[in-house]
């Protein structure tokens, strides 16, 4: 069924007629929409949607890559912890630059760093070693609920969590609140919304008069979202619509939300390139498993954006990767200078992989 | 790390399920979902099923495409 569905959502004729429709309804006006999801950026790049949309309809990537927005201070903390303990994290965290080192270069110098696919794997490793194990978890709500579930089930005595978990609605709100908003609608992330429900964005749509459409990850999903956003704007509406109803409900996943509430409290913390975002971070209620509290690592000074790096502008959609002078020159996936070039969800990485020859 | 993908549940053992991702089988934690059955499609993220895929709703979305083009 999933395959058949995927094919339907990639149907060439449907896509062509929808693009034609978008051309018609968008005529004479410029529209810019922001998404905040690395997987949306992958769909947009992989299917070259920017090229098939009319030139007056622009899609820009916002802060939707959890790896990219993890601040250097957390990488530095993880590196420090890996000097005496075993630090386990997701594969794409390894090359994210810290202030001096990445976990990858720290590992080469002897730090104990390992890669896992899931917190479950970290738990299994912790059960087999006497060493203290720290699971370093960046991620948005989709990841946070999995960490919450395992923390509530109970961790091995030698296992701790270093949380860089962040929330999506507060950053969507922040981008609207700081002024100089250069887009007319949000395409909201499908899988984060599967967890928190599309109802979670209603206050943003209302308070900022901002049309929001939750979208799935097939090309037709993105184009439908664009059509719905234009339709809202033309009608003068600013509401939340759910294009991804095959996966997302208004309430979201209540069990996952409950687990997050039980395991975490909401705090303010740093997003790389953006700064401190109010009420956007999840911290552990149980201090005994919180690596920050247990190991008390102090990072005096950290650097998120190195000289000449434009990640801070790419992350908030102010410039495209092609406008960064380091892009594809001193910053490549093999040798990433900025955090946006590391993960397969990073805006610069995706641009490099899909558009590098088109500049 | 943040990629979630759909797969088909082929076996259930307590709160874990064997999920088929186009031929690749993996054990997935289904404790965050209610009432998962064999044959269901689930969206999986870092080893956990976070949502079920609803076929009826998928068809509704495809209908939405029709409606939009008809200018409703």
Coordinates of C-alpha atoms in Angstrom, one line a residue:
Chain A
X1 CA 0.0 0.0 0.0
X2 CA 2.8 2.4 0.9
X3 CA 4.4 1.9 -2.5
X4 CA 1.2 2.4 -4.4
X5 CA 0.6 5.6 -2.4
X6 CA 4.1 6.9 -3.0
X7 CA 3.6 6.3 -6.7
X8 CA 0.3 8.2 -6.7
X9 CA 2.0 11.1 -4.8
X10 CA 4.7 11.2 -7.5
X11 CA 2.3 10.9 -10.5
X12 CA 3.7 13.0 -13.3
X13 CA 0.4 14.1 -14.8
X14 CA -1.0 15.1 -11.4
X15 CA 2.2 17.0 -10.7
X16 CA 2.1 18.8 -14.1
X17 CA -1.5 19.8 -13.7
X18 CA -1.0 21.1 -10.2
X19 CA 2.0 23.1 -11.3
X20 CA -0.1 24.6 -14.1
X21 CA -2.8 25.4 -11.5
X22 CA -0.2 27.1 -9.2
X23 CA 1.0 29.1 -12.2
X24 CA -2.5 30.3 -12.8
X25 CA -3.4 31.3 -9.3
X26 CA -0.1 32.9 -8.4
X27 CA 0.1 35.1 -11.5
X28 CA 1.1 38.7 -11.0
X29 CA 2.3 38.3 -7.4
X30 CA 5.4 37.0 -5.7
X31 CA 5.0 34.3 -3.1
X32 CA 7.7 32.9 -0.8
X33 CA 7.1 30.0 1.6
X34 CA 9.4 28.6 4.2
X35 CA 9.6 25.0 5.3
X36 CA 11.4 24.0 8.5
X37 CA 12.3 20.4 7.8
X38 CA 15.4 18.7 6.4
X39 CA 13.3 16.0 4.8
X40 CA 11.2 18.6 3.0
X41 CA 14.3 20.1 1.6
X42 CA 15.4 16.7 0.4
X43 CA 12.1 16.2 -1.5
X44 CA 12.3 19.7 -3.0
X45 CA 15.8 19.2 -4.2
X46 CA 15.5 15.5 -5.2
X47 CA 12.5 16.2 -7.4
X48 CA 13.8 19.6 -8.5
X49 CA 10.5 21.3 -7.4
X50 CA 12.1 24.8 -7.4
X51 CA 12.7 24.4 -11.1
X52 CA 9.2 23.3 -12.0
X53 CA 7.4 26.0 -9.9
X54 CA 6.9 29.3 -11.6
X55 CA 9.6 31.8 -10.8
X56 CA 7.3 34.0 -8.7
X57 CA 6.8 31.1 -6.3
X58 CA 9.8 30.6 -4.1
X59 CA 10.5 27.9 -1.5
X60 CA 13.1 28.6 1.2
X61 CA 14.6 26.3 3.9
X62 CA 14.4 27.4 7.5
X63 CA 15.9 25.8 10.6
X64 CA 14.7 22.3 10.0
X65 CA 17.9 20.3 10.4
X66 CA 18.5 19.3 14.1
X67 CA 22.1 18.5 13.5
X68 CA 22.7 22.0 12.0
X69 CA 21.2 23.9 14.9
X70 CA 22.9 21.9 17.7
X71 CA 25.1 24.6 19.3
X72 CA 28.9 24.2 19.5
X73 CA 28.8 24.3 23.3
X74 CA 26.9 21.0 23.3
X75 CA 29.4 19.4 20.9
X76 CA 32.2 20.7 23.1
X77 CA 30.5 19.2 26.1
X78 CA 30.1 15.9 24.4
X79 CA 33.8 15.9 23.4
X80 CA 34.8 16.7 27.0
X81 CA 32.6 13.9 28.3
X82 CA 34.1 11.5 25.7
X83 CA 37.5 11.9 27.3
X84 CA 36.5 9.8 30.3
X85 CA 33.2 8.2 29.3
X86 CA 31.7 6.6 26.2
X87 CA 29.6 9.0 24.2
X88 CA 27.1 7.6 21.7
X89 CA 25.2 9.6 19.2
X90 CA 23.7 9.6 15.7
X91 CA 26.1 9.2 12.8
X92 CA 25.6 12.6 11.3
X93 CA 26.6 14.3 14.6
X94 CA 30.2 13.2 14.3
X95 CA 31.4 15.8 11.8
X96 CA 29.4 18.8 13.1
X97 CA 32.0 21.3 14.1
X98 CA 32.5 22.2 17.7
X99 CA 34.6 25.2 18.8
X100 CA 37.9 23.4 18.1
X101 CA 37.1 19.8 17.3
X102 CA 34.2 17.8 16.0
X103 CA 33.4 14.4 17.7
X104 CA 35.1 12.9 14.6
X105 CA 38.4 14.6 15.1
X106 CA 38.2 14.1 18.9
X107 CA 37.7 10.4 18.3
X108 CA 40.8 10.4 16.1
X109 CA 42.6 11.9 19.1
X110 CA 41.4 9.1 21.4
X111 CA 38.0 10.2 22.7
X112 CA 35.5 7.3 23.1
X113 CA 32.8 8.2 20.6
X114 CA 30.4 5.7 19.0
X115 CA 27.5 5.8 16.5
X116 CA 24.1 4.4 17.2
X117 CA 20.8 4.4 15.2
X118 CA 18.6 4.6 18.2
X119 CA 18.7 5.2 21.9
X120 CA 17.7 1.5 22.2
X121 CA 21.1 0.6 20.7
X122 CA 22.8 2.9 23.2
X123 CA 21.0 1.1 26.0
X124 CA 22.2 -2.3 24.8
X125 CA 25.8 -1.0 24.7
X126 CA 25.5 0.5 28.2
X127 CA 24.3 -2.8 29.5
X128 CA 27.5 -4.5 28.3
X129 CA 30.1 -2.1 29.7
X130 CA 31.2 -0.9 33.1
X131 CA 32.1 2.5 31.6
X132 CA 29.7 5.4 31.9
X133 CA 27.8 5.8 28.7
X134 CA 26.4 9.2 27.6
X135 CA 23.8 9.3 24.9
X136 CA 24.1 12.6 23.1
X137 CA 20.8 13.4 21.6
X138 CA 20.0 16.3 19.3
X139 CA 16.7 16.2 17.5
X140 CA 13.2 17.7 17.4
X141 CA 9.9 16.3 18.8
X142 CA 10.2 13.1 16.6
X143 CA 13.4 12.2 18.4
X144 CA 12.5 13.6 21.8
X145 CA 9.5 11.3 22.2
X146 CA 11.8 8.2 21.7
X147 CA 14.3 9.5 24.3
X148 CA 11.4 10.2 26.7
X149 CA 10.0 6.7 26.2
X150 CA 13.3 5.0 27.1
X151 CA 14.1 7.3 30.0
X152 CA 10.7 6.6 31.5
X153 CA 11.2 2.8 31.0
X154 CA 14.5 3.2 32.9
X155 CA 18.1 3.5 31.8
X156 CA 21.0 1.2 32.9
X157 CA 22.7 2.8 36.0
X158 CA 25.8 3.7 34.0
X159 CA 23.8 5.5 31.2
X160 CA 23.1 9.3 31.0
X161 CA 21.5 11.6 28.5
X162 CA 23.0 14.8 27.1
X163 CA 20.0 16.6 25.6
X164 CA 20.2 19.0 22.7
X165 CA 16.5 18.3 22.0
X166 CA 14.7 21.3 20.5
X167 CA 11.1 22.2 19.7
X168 CA 9.8 23.3 16.3
X169 CA 6.8 25.7 17.1
X170 CA 8.9 28.1 19.2
X171 CA 11.4 28.6 16.4
X172 CA 8.6 29.1 13.9
X173 CA 7.2 31.8 16.2
X174 CA 10.7 33.4 16.8
X175 CA 11.3 33.8 13.0
X176 CA 8.0 35.7 12.7
X177 CA 8.6 37.7 15.9
X178 CA 12.1 39.1 15.0
X179 CA 10.7 41.1 12.1
X180 CA 12.0 41.3 8.5
X181 CA 9.8 38.3 7.7
X182 CA 10.4 37.5 4.0
X183 CA 7.8 34.8 3.5
X184 CA 4.1 34.6 3.4
X185 CA 3.4 31.1 4.7
X186 CA 4.9 28.1 6.5
X187 CA 5.0 24.5 5.2
X188 CA 5.1 22.7 8.6
X189 CA 7.0 19.5 9.0
X190 CA 5.0 16.3 8.6
X191 CA 6.6 14.0 11.1
X192 CA 7.1 16.5 13.9
X193 CA 3.4 17.2 13.3
X194 CA 2.6 13.5 13.6
X195 CA 3.9 13.7 17.2
X196 CA 2.6 17.2 18.3
X197 CA -0.5 17.4 16.1
X198 CA -1.3 20.2 13.7
X199 CA -3.3 21.9 16.4
X200 CA 0.1 22.9 17.9
X201 CA 0.5 25.6 15.2
X202 CA -2.9 27.2 15.5
X203 CA -1.7 29.9 18.0
X204 CA 1.1 30.9 15.5
X205 CA -1.3 31.1 12.5
X206 CA -3.6 33.3 14.6
X207 CA -1.2 35.5 16.4
X208 CA 1.0 36.3 13.4
X209 CA -1.7 36.0 10.7
X210 CA 0.4 33.4 9.0
X211 CA -1.0 30.6 6.8
X212 CA 0.4 27.2 7.7
X213 CA 0.1 23.9 5.9
X214 CA 1.4 20.6 7.3
X215 CA 2.8 18.6 4.4
X216 CA 4.0 15.1 3.7
X217 CA 7.2 14.2 1.9
X218 CA 6.2 13.3 -1.7
X219 CA 6.4 15.9 -4.5
X220 CA 2.6 16.1 -4.7
X221 CA 2.5 16.8 -1.0
X222 CA 4.7 19.8 -1.3
X223 CA 2.9 21.2 -4.3
X224 CA -0.5 20.7 -2.7
X225 CA 0.8 22.6 0.3
X226 CA 2.0 25.4 -2.0
X227 CA -1.4 25.5 -3.7
X228 CA -3.3 25.6 -0.3
X229 CA -1.1 28.4 1.0
X230 CA -1.7 30.5 -2.1
X231 CA -5.4 29.8 -1.8
X232 CA -5.4 30.9 1.8
X233 CA -3.5 34.1 1.0
X234 CA -5.9 35.0 -1.8
X235 CA -8.8 34.5 0.5
X236 CA -7.2 36.5 3.3
X237 CA -7.1 33.4 5.5
X238 CA -4.4 32.5 8.0
X239 CA -5.1 29.1 9.4
X240 CA -3.5 25.7 9.8
X241 CA -4.4 23.1 7.1
X242 CA -3.4 19.5 7.1
X243 CA -2.3 18.1 3.8
X244 CA -0.7 15.1 5.4
X245 CA -3.8 13.7 7.0
X246 CA -2.7 10.1 6.2
X247 CA -0.2 10.4 9.0
X248 CA -1.0 13.6 11.0
X249 CA -4.0 14.3 13.2
X250 CA -5.0 17.5 15.1
X251 CA -4.0 16.0 18.5
X252 CA -0.9 14.2 17.3
X253 CA 0.4 11.2 19.1
X254 CA -1.0 11.5 22.7
X255 CA 1.2 8.8 24.1
X256 CA 4.3 10.4 22.7
X257 CA 3.3 13.8 24.0
X258 CA 2.6 12.4 27.5
X259 CA 6.0 10.7 27.6
X260 CA 7.7 14.0 26.6
X261 CA 5.8 15.9 29.3
X262 CA 6.7 13.3 31.9
X263 CA 10.4 13.1 31.0
X264 CA 11.2 16.7 30.1
X265 CA 10.6 20.2 31.1
X266 CA 10.8 23.1 28.6
X267 CA 13.7 25.6 28.9
X268 CA 15.3 28.3 26.8
X269 CA 18.5 27.3 25.1
X270 CA 20.8 28.1 22.2
X271 CA 20.2 27.2 18.5
X272 CA 23.4 27.5 16.4
X273 CA 23.4 30.6 14.4
X274 CA 20.2 31.9 16.0
X275 CA 21.0 32.3 19.7
X276 CA 18.9 31.7 22.7
X277 CA 15.3 30.8 21.8
X278 CA 12.7 31.1 24.6
X279 CA 11.0 27.8 25.6
X280 CA 12.5 25.8 22.8
X281 CA 14.6 23.2 24.5
X282 CA 13.8 20.0 26.4
X283 CA 15.7 19.2 29.6
X284 CA 15.5 16.1 31.7
X285 CA 13.3 16.2 34.8
X286 CA 15.3 13.3 36.3
X287 CA 18.6 15.0 37.2
X288 CA 20.2 11.6 38.0
X289 CA 20.2 10.7 34.2
X290 CA 21.0 14.3 33.0
X291 CA 24.6 14.3 31.9
X292 CA 24.8 18.1 32.3
X293 CA 23.8 17.9 35.9
X294 CA 25.8 14.7 36.8
X295 CA 29.1 15.5 35.1
X296 CA 28.9 19.3 35.5
X297 CA 31.0 20.1 32.4
X298 CA 31.6 23.9 32.1
X299 CA 32.2 25.3 28.6
X300 CA 33.4 28.8 29.1
X301 CA 33.4 30.0 25.5
X302 CA 32.2 28.3 22.4
X303 CA 32.0 29.5 18.7
X304 CA 29.0 28.5 16.7
X305 CA 29.8 30.4 13.5
X306 CA 33.4 30.6 12.4
X307 CA 34.8 33.5 10.3
X308 CA 33.4 33.6 6.8
X309 CA 30.8 30.9 7.5
X310 CA 27.2 31.9 6.6
X311 CA 25.4 29.1 8.3
X312 CA 23.6 31.5 10.5
X313 CA 22.1 33.2 7.4
X314 CA 21.4 29.9 5.6
X315 CA 19.7 28.4 8.7
X316 CA 17.1 31.2 8.9
X317 CA 16.6 31.2 5.1
X318 CA 18.0 34.7 4.6
X319 CA 20.5 33.5 1.9
X320 CA 20.7 30.4 -0.2
X321 CA 23.8 28.2 0.2
X322 CA 25.0 29.5 -3.2
X323 CA 25.3 33.0 -1.8
X324 CA 27.9 31.8 0.8
X325 CA 31.5 32.4 -0.5
X326 CA 32.7 29.2 1.2
X327 CA 30.1 26.9 -0.4
X328 CA 31.5 24.1 -2.5
X329 CA 35.0 25.7 -2.2
X330 CA 36.3 25.7 1.4
X331 CA 33.2 23.9 2.6
X332 CA 32.2 20.5 1.1
X333 CA 30.5 17.4 2.5
X334 CA 34.0 15.7 2.7
X335 CA 35.4 18.6 4.6
X336 CA 32.5 20.6 6.1
X337 CA 33.4 24.0 7.5
X338 CA 29.9 24.9 8.7
X339 CA 27.3 22.8 10.4
X340 CA 24.8 23.1 7.4
X341 CA 27.2 21.1 5.2
X342 CA 27.3 18.0 7.5
X343 CA 24.1 16.1 7.6
X344 CA 22.0 14.8 4.7
X345 CA 19.3 17.1 6.0
X346 CA 21.6 20.2 6.1
X347 CA 20.6 22.9 3.6
X348 CA 24.1 23.3 2.2
X349 CA 24.7 19.5 2.0
X350 CA 21.5 19.0 0.0
X351 CA 22.3 22.0 -2.2
X352 CA 25.8 20.6 -2.8
X353 CA 24.5 17.1 -3.7
X354 CA 21.6 18.2 -5.9
X355 CA 22.4 21.6 -7.4
X356 CA 26.2 21.9 -7.3
X357 CA 26.4 21.7 -11.1
X358 CA 23.6 24.0 -11.8
X359 CA 25.0 27.2 -10.2
Chain B
X1 CA 19.1 11.3 11.8
X2 CA 15.8 12.9 11.5
X3 CA 14.4 10.8 8.6
X4 CA 11.2 8.9 9.3
X5 CA 10.1 6.1 6.8
X6 CA 7.0 4.0 6.4
X7 CA 7.1 0.2 6.7
X8 CA 4.7 -2.7 7.0
X9 CA 4.2 -4.5 10.3
X10 CA 4.7 -8.3 9.7
X11 CA 5.0 -9.6 13.2
X12 CA 4.2 -8.3 16.7
X13 CA 5.9 -9.4 19.9
X14 CA 4.7 -7.4 22.9
X15 CA 5.7 -3.7 22.4
X16 CA 8.0 -4.6 19.6
X17 CA 7.1 -5.3 16.0
X18 CA 9.0 -6.7 13.0
X19 CA 8.6 -4.1 10.3
X20 CA 9.3 -4.6 6.6
X21 CA 11.0 -1.7 4.8
X22 CA 10.8 -2.8 1.2
X23 CA 12.5 -6.1 2.1
X24 CA 14.7 -5.0 5.0
X25 CA 13.3 -6.2 8.3
X26 CA 13.9 -4.4 11.5
X27 CA 12.5 -4.6 15.1
X28 CA 10.6 -1.4 15.9
X29 CA 9.2 -0.2 19.2
X30 CA 5.4 0.2 18.8
X31 CA 4.7 1.2 22.4
X32 CA 3.8 4.8 21.4
X33 CA 0.9 3.7 19.2
X34 CA -2.5 2.2 20.1
X35 CA -3.8 -0.9 18.5
X36 CA -1.1 -1.8 16.0
X37 CA -2.0 -4.8 13.8
X38 CA -0.2 -7.0 11.4
X39 CA -0.5 -5.5 7.9
X40 CA -0.6 -1.9 9.3
X41 CA 1.8 0.6 7.8
X42 CA 3.7 2.6 10.4
X43 CA 6.0 5.7 10.1
X44 CA 9.2 4.8 11.9
X45 CA 11.8 7.2 13.3
X46 CA 15.0 6.1 15.1
X47 CA 13.6 2.7 15.9
X48 CA 10.1 3.8 17.1
X49 CA 6.8 3.9 15.3
X50 CA 5.5 7.4 15.7
X51 CA 2.3 7.2 13.6
X52 CA 0.2 4.9 11.5
X53 CA -0.4 5.5 7.8
X54 CA -4.1 5.8 7.1
X55 CA -5.0 4.6 3.6
X56 CA -8.5 6.3 3.7
X57 CA -6.9 9.6 4.5
X58 CA -4.4 9.2 1.8
X59 CA -7.2 8.8 -0.7
X60 CA -8.8 11.9 0.8
X61 CA -5.7 13.9 0.1
X62 CA -5.6 12.7 -3.5
X63 CA -9.2 13.8 -3.7
X64 CA -8.1 17.2 -2.5
X65 CA -5.9 17.5 -5.5
X66 CA -9.0 16.9 -7.7
X67 CA -11.0 19.5 -5.8
X68 CA -8.3 22.1 -6.0
X69 CA -8.0 21.6 -9.7
X70 CA -11.8 21.9 -10.0
X71 CA -11.4 25.2 -8.2
X72 CA -13.6 24.3 -5.2

